[in-house]
Short mmCIF file of C-alpha atoms in Angstrom, two decimals:
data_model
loop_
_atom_site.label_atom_id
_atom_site.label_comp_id
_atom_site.label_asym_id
_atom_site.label_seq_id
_atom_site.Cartn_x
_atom_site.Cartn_y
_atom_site.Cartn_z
CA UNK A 399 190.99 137.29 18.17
CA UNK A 400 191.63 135.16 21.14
CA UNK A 401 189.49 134.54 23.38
CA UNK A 402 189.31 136.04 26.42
CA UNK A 403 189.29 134.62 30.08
CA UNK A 404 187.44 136.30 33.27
CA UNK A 405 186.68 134.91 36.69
CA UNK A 406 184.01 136.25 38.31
CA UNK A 407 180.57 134.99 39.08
CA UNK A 408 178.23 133.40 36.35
CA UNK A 409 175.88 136.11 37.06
CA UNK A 410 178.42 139.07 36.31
CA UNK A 411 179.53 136.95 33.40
CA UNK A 412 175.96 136.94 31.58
CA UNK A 413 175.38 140.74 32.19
CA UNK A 414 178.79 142.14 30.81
CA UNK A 415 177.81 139.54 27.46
CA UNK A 416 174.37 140.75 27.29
CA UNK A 417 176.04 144.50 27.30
CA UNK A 418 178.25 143.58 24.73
CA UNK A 419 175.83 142.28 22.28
CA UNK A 420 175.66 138.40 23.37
CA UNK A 421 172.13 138.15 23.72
CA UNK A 422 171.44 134.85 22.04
CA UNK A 423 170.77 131.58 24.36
CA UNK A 424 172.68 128.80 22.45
CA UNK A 425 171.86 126.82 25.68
CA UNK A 426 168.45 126.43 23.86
CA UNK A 427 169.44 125.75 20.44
CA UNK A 428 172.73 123.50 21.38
CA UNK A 429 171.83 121.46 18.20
CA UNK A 430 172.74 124.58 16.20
CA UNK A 431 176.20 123.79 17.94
CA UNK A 432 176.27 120.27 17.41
CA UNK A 433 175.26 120.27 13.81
CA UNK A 434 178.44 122.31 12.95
CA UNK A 435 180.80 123.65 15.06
CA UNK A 436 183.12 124.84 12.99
CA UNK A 437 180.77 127.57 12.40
CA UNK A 438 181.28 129.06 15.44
CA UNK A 439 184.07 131.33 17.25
CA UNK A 440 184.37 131.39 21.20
CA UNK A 441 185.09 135.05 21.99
CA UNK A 442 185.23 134.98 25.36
CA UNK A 443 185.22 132.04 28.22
CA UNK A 444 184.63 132.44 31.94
CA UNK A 445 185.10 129.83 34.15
CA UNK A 446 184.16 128.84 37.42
CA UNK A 447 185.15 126.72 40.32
CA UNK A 448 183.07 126.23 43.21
CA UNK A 449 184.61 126.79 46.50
CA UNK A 450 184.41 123.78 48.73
CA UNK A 451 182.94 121.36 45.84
CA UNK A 452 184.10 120.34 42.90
CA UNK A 453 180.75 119.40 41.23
CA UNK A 454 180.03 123.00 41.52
CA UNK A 455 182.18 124.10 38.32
CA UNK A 456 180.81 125.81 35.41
CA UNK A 457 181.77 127.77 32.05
CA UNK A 458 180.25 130.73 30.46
CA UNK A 459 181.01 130.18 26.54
CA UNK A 460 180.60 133.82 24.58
CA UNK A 461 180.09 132.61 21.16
CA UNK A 462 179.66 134.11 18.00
CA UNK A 463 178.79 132.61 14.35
CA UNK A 464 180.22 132.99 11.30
CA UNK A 465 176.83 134.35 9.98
CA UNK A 466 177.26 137.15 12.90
CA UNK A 467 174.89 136.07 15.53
CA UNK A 468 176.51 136.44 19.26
CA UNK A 469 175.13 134.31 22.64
CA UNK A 470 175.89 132.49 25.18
CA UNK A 471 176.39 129.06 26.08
CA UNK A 472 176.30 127.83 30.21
CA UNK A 473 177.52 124.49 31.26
CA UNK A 474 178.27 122.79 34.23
CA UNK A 475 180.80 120.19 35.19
CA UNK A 476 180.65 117.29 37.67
CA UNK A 477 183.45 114.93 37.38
CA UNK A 478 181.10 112.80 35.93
CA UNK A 479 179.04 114.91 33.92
CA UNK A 480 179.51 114.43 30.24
CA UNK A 481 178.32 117.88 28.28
CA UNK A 482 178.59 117.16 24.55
CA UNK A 483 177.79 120.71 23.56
CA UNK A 484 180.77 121.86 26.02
CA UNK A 485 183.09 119.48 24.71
CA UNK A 486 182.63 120.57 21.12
CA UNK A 487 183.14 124.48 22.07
CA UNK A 488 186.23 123.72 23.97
CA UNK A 489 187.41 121.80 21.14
CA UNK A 490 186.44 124.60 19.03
CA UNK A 491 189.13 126.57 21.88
CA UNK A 492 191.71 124.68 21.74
CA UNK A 493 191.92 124.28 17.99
CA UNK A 494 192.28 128.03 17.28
CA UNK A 495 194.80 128.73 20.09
CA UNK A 496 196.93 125.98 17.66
CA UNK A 497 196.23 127.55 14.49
CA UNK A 498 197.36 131.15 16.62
CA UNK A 499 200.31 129.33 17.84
CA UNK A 500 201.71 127.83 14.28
CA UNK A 501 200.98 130.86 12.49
CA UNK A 502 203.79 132.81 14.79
#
């Protein structure tokens, strides 16, 4: 499935997730993420811009694991923030839409 891409608010973004079963707060267990993340699958990403700042951006990861377990995963991004967790997810994001895009 590829993911899919919304632009809202963060809020919004966290309630339609919760209603759709992502419930879990990887945000807490990032290590989870770290350890491997090849065992996870972004389902859906939101991201967000702030108006008049730049430092104000953020991204809503909806994330599920192989094993089955769905959550969520907020970060935000200052031009000079470095977010390892992030990094790996959008790796994660960028790797499948390449595997999508060869196997056309």
């Amino acid at each position: 499935m590829d993911p899919i891409y919304h632009y809202d608010s963060v809020s919004k973004a966290l309630d339609e997730l919760n209603e759709n079963g992502f419930n879990y707060d990887f945000n807490q267990h990032e290590d989870v993420i770290l350890k491997n993340p090849n065992n996870f699958e972004i389902k859906h990403i939101y991201r967000y811009e702030g108006e008049s700042n730049p430092d104000d951006e953020a991204i809503v990861f909806g994330i599920q694991s192989k094993s089955g377990k769905k959550g969520v995963y907020v970060a935000g991004f200052a031009a000079n923030s470095n977010n390892e967790t992030a990094q790996a997810l959008l790796k994660i994001s960028i790797k499948a839409r390449g595997r999508r895009r060869n196997q056309s």
